[in-house]
Coordinates of C-alpha atoms in Angstrom, one line a residue:
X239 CA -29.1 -38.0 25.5
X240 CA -29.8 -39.7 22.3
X241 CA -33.3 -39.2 22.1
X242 CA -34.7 -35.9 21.5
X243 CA -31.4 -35.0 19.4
X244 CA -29.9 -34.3 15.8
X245 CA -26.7 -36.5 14.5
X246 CA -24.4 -36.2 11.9
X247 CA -24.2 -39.4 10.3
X248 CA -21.5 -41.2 7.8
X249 CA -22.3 -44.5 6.0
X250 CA -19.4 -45.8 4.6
X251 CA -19.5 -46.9 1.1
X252 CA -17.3 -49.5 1.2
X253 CA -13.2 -50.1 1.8
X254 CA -11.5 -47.5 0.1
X255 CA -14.6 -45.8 -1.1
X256 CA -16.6 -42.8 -0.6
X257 CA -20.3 -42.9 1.6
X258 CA -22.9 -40.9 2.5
X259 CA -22.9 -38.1 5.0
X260 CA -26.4 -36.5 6.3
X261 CA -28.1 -34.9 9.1
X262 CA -30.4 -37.2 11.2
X263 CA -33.2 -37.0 13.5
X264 CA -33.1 -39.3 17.1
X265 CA -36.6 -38.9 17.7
X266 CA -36.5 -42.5 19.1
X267 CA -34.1 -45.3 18.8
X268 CA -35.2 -45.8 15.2
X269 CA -33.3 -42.5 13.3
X270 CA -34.8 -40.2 10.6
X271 CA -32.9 -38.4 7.8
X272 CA -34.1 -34.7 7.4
X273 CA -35.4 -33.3 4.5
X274 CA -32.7 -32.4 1.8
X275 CA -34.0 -28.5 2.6
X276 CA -32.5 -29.3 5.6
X277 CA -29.1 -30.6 4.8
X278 CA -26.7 -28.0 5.5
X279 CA -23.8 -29.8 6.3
X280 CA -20.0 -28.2 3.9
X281 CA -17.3 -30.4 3.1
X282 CA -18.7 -33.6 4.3
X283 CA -17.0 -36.8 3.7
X284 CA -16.6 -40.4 4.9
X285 CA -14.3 -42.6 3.6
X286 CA -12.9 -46.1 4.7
X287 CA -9.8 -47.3 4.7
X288 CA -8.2 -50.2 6.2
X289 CA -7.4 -48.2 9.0
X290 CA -10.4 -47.4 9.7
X291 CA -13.4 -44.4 9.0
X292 CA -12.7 -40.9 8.7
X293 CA -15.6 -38.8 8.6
X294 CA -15.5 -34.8 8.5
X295 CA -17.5 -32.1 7.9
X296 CA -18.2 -28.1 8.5
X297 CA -21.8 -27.5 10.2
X298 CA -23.5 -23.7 10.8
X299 CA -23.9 -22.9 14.4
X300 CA -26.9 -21.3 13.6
X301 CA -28.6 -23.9 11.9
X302 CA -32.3 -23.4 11.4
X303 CA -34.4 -24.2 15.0
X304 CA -30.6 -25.8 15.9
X305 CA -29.3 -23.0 17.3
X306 CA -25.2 -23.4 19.5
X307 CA -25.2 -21.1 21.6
X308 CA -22.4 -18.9 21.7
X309 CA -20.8 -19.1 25.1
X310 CA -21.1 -21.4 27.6
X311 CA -21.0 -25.8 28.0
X312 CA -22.9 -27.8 25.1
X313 CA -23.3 -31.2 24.8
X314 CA -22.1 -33.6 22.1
X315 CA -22.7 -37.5 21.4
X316 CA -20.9 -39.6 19.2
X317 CA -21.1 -43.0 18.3
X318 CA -19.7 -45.3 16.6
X319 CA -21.7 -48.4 14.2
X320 CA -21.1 -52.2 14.4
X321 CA -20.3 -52.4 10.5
X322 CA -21.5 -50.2 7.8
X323 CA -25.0 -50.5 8.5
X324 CA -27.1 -48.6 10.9
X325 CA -28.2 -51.2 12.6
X326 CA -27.2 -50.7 16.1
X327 CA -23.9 -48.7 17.8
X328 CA -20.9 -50.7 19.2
X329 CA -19.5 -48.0 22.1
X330 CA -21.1 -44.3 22.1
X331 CA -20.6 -41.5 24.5
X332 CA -20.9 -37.6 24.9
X333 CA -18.6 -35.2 25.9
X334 CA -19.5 -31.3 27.0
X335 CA -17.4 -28.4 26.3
X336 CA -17.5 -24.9 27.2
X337 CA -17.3 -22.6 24.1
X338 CA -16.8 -18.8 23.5
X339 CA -16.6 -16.8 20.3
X340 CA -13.4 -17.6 18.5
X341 CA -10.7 -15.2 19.3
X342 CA -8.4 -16.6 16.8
X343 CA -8.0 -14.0 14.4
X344 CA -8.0 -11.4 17.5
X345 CA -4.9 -13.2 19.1
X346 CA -2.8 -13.6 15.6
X347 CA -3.2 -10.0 15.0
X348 CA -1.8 -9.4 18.2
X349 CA 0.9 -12.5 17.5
X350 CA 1.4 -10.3 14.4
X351 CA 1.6 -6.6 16.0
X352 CA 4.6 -8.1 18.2
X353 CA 6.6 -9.6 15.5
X354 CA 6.4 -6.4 13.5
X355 CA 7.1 -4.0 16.2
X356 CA 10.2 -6.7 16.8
X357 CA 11.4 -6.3 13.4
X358 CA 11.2 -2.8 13.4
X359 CA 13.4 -2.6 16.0
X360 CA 15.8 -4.6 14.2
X361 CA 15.6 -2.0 11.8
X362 CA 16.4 0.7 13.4
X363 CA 19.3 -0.5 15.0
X364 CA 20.3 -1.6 11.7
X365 CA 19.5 1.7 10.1
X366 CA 21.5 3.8 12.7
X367 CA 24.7 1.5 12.1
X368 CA 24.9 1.1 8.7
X369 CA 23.3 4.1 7.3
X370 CA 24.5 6.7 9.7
X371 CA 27.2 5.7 11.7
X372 CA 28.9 3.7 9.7
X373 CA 29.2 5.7 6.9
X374 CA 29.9 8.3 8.8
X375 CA 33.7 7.2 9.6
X376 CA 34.1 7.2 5.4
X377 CA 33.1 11.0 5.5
X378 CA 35.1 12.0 7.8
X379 CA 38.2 10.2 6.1
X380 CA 37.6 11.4 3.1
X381 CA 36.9 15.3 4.2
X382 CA 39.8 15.5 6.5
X383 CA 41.1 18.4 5.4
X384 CA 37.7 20.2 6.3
X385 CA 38.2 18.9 9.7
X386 CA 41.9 20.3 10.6
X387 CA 40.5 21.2 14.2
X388 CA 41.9 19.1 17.0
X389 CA 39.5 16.9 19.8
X390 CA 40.3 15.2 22.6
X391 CA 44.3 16.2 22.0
X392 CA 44.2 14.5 18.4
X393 CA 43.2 15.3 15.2
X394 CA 39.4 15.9 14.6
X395 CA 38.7 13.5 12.0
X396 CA 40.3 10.7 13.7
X397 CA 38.2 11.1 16.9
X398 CA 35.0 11.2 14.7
X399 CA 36.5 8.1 12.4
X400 CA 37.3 6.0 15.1
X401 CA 34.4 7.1 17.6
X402 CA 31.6 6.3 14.9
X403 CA 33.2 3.2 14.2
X404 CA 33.5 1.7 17.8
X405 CA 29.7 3.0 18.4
X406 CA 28.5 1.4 15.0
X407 CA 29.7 -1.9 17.1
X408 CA 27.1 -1.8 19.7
X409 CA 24.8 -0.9 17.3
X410 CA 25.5 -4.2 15.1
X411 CA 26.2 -6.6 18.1
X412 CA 22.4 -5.3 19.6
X413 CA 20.4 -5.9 16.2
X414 CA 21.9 -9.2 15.5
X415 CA 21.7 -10.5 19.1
X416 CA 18.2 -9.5 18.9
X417 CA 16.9 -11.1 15.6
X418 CA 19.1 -14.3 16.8
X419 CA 16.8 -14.3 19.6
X420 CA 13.4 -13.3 17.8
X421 CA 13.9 -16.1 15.8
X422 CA 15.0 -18.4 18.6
X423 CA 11.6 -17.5 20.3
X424 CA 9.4 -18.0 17.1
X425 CA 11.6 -21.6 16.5
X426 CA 12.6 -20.4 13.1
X427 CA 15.5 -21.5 11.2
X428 CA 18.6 -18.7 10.7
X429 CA 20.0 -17.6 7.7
X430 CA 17.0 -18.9 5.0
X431 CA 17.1 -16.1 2.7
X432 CA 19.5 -13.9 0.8
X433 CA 18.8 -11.1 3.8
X434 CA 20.0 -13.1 6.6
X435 CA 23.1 -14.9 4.8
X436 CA 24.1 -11.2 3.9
X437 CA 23.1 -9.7 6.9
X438 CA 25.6 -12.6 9.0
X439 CA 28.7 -11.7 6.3
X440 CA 27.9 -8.4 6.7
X441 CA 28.3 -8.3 10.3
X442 CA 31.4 -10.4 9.8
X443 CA 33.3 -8.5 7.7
X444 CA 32.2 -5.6 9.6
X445 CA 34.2 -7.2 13.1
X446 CA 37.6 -8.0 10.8
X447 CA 37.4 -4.3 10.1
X448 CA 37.3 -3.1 13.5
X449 CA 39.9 -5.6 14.6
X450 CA 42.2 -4.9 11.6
X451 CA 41.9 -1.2 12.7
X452 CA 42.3 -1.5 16.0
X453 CA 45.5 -3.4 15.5
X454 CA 46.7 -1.5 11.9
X455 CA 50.5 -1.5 11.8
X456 CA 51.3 1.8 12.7
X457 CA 52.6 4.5 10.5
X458 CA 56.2 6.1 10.7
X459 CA 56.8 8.9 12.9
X460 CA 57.5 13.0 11.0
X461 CA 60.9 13.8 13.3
X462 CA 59.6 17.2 15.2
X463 CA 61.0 18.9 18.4
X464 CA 58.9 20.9 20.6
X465 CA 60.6 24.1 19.3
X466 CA 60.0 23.2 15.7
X467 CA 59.6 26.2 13.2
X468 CA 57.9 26.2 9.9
X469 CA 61.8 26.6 7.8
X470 CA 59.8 25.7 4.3
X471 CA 60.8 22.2 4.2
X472 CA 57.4 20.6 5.9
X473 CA 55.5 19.1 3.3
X474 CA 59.1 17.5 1.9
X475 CA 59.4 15.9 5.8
X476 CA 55.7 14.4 5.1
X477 CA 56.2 13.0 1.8
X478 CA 59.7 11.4 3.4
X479 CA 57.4 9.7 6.1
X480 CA 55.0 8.4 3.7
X481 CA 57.7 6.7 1.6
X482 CA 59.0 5.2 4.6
X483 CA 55.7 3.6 5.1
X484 CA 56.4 -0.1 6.0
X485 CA 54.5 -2.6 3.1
X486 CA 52.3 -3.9 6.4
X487 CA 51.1 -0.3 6.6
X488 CA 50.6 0.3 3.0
X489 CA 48.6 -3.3 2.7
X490 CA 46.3 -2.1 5.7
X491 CA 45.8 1.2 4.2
X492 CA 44.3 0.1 0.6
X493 CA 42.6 -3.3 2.2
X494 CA 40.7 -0.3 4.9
X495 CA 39.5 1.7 2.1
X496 CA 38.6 -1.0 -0.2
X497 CA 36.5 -3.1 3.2
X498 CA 34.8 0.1 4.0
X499 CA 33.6 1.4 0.7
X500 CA 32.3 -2.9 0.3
X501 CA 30.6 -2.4 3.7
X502 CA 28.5 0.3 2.8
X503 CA 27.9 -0.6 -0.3
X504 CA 26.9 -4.1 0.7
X505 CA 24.5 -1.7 3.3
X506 CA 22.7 -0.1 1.0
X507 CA 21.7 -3.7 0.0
X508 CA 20.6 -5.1 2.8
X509 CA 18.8 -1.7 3.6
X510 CA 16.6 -2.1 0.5
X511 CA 16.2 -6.2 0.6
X512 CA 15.1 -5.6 4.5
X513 CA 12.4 -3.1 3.4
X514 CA 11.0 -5.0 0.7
X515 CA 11.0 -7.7 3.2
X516 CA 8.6 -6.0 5.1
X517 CA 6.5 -4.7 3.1
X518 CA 6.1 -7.9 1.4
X519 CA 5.5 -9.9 4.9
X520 CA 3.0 -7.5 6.1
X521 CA 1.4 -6.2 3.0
X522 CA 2.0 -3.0 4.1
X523 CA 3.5 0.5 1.9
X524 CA 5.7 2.3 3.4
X525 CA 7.3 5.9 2.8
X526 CA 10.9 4.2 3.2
X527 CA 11.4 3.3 0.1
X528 CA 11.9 7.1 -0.7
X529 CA 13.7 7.9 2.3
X530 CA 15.9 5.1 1.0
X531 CA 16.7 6.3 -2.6
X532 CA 16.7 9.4 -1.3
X533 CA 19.7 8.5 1.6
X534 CA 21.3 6.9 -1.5
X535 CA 21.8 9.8 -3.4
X536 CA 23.4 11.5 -0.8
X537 CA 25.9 8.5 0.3
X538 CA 26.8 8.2 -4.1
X539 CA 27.0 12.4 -4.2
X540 CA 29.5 12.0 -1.1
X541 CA 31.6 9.0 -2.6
X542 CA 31.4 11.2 -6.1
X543 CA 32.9 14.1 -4.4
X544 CA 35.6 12.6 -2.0
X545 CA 36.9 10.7 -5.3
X546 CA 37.5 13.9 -7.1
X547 CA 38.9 15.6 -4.0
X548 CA 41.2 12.8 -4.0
X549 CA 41.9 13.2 -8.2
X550 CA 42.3 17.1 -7.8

């Protein structure tokens, strides 16, 4: 195999010192170095350490008359010199491997395609939880009175508060399972970044709430009878049952309002950090960032007008 073949060859220049790296002829046993036209080897090294020779280099596959072909087996030798002469080779060998064109770029830009179709998955479930549905549940609090029409034998706005808020749940528990287990997959590290830490205390924060309103002390009860008529007095029975509010109630009350307006505010955070996250990981622009601003302004003009609704 030697014979008849072209070799790579590294000459060490001593321990802990730099040699000399050229293409050779094997027209016989007595090698030939090519012509320095003919030295088209990148990056070539060979250096010596105690531990022993290291030598490297880049070579064209089309390399002059030295052509590899591009699929199927070729044939390489190697061998390796008594000391740092070339006088002679202490073991040598060949081995043959079976090449094709390099797919490498083809197969991380499907790698890629995956990951982002994952994470925009992830955003939409977040999306749908914490832009819509979750702020939903504040709108409907704070417009009650443009929602006096009854629902499932209760009061409208309740149905809609307490409906959006159990659906957001499903919503959160699916994105953050699934990121758990993207990441899991790709053997990544959790909670890295400002995103992920937020997006965990986030999700947190957003379970007390449920629980705390699922089990919110309950408030005291307007004395009716089923043959009630309207005698003028009413509003002064209401105001009666709101003083006799118990301080559990009252607590729950301001430490609701105060969570929720926190949790969407923290939202429209993690909204905007996740899409610059994006765009930044896959170089890519995307129209969200208006549709973000944009959702923004509505969600401020909303909190502007149920705080005056509240003041008037």
């Amino acid at each position: 195999l030697m014979i008849g073949s072209t070799a790579t060859v590294g000459v060490p220049g001593g321990l802990f010192g730099f040699g000399d790296v050229a293409k050779y002829d094997l027209p016989n046993r007595v090698i030939s170095k090519m012509t320095y036209e003919k030295q088209t080897l990148v990056n070539a090294s060979c250096f010596q350490t105690v531990n022993g020779t290291a030598l490297t280099f880049a070579k064209p596959l089309n390399d002059g008359d030295e052509v590899v072909p591009p699929r199927g087996d070729v044939t390489f030798i190697w061998a390796l010199g008594n000391d740092n002469s070339l006088t002679g080779h202490q073991q040598s060998g060949s081995v043959t491997l079976e090449i094709a064109p390099c797919t490498l770029f083809d197969e991380f830009t499907v790698r890629k395609n995956k990951f982002r179709d994952a994470i925009i998955l992830h955003a939409f479930l977040g999306c749908v939880a914490f832009a819509i549905l979750i702020p939903i549940p504040f709108v409907a609090s704070a417009f009650r009175k443009f929602i006096d029409f009854e629902l499932c034998g209760t009061k409208g706005w309740i149905v809609i508060h307490a409906g959006c808020s159990l659906l957001s749940v499903l919503f959160v528990a699916a994105l953050l399972t699934w990121i758990i287990l993207l990441k899991n997959g790709l053997k990544r590290p959790h909670f890295q970044h400002t995103h992920e830490i937020v997006g965990i205390i986030l999700c947190a924060v957003f379970a007390l709430q449920i629980v705390a309103g699922i089990a919110r002390p309950r408030p005291p009860k307007i004395e009716t009878d089923d043959d009630h008529k309207d005698d003028g007095f009413d509003e002064e029975r209401i105001e009666m049952a709101v003083s006799r509010k118990s301080y559990a109630r009252t607590a729950w009350e301001i430490s609701h309002k105060i969570t929720g307006v926190a949790i969407i505010v923290t939202a429209m955070f993690q909204i905007k950090s996740g899409i610059n996250l994006y765009e930044s990981y896959f170089g890519e622009d995307t129209n969200w960032q208006i549709r973000y601003w944009i959702w923004l302004s509505i969600m401020i003009f909303l909190f502007v007008v149920s705080v005056y609704n509240k003041v008037m």
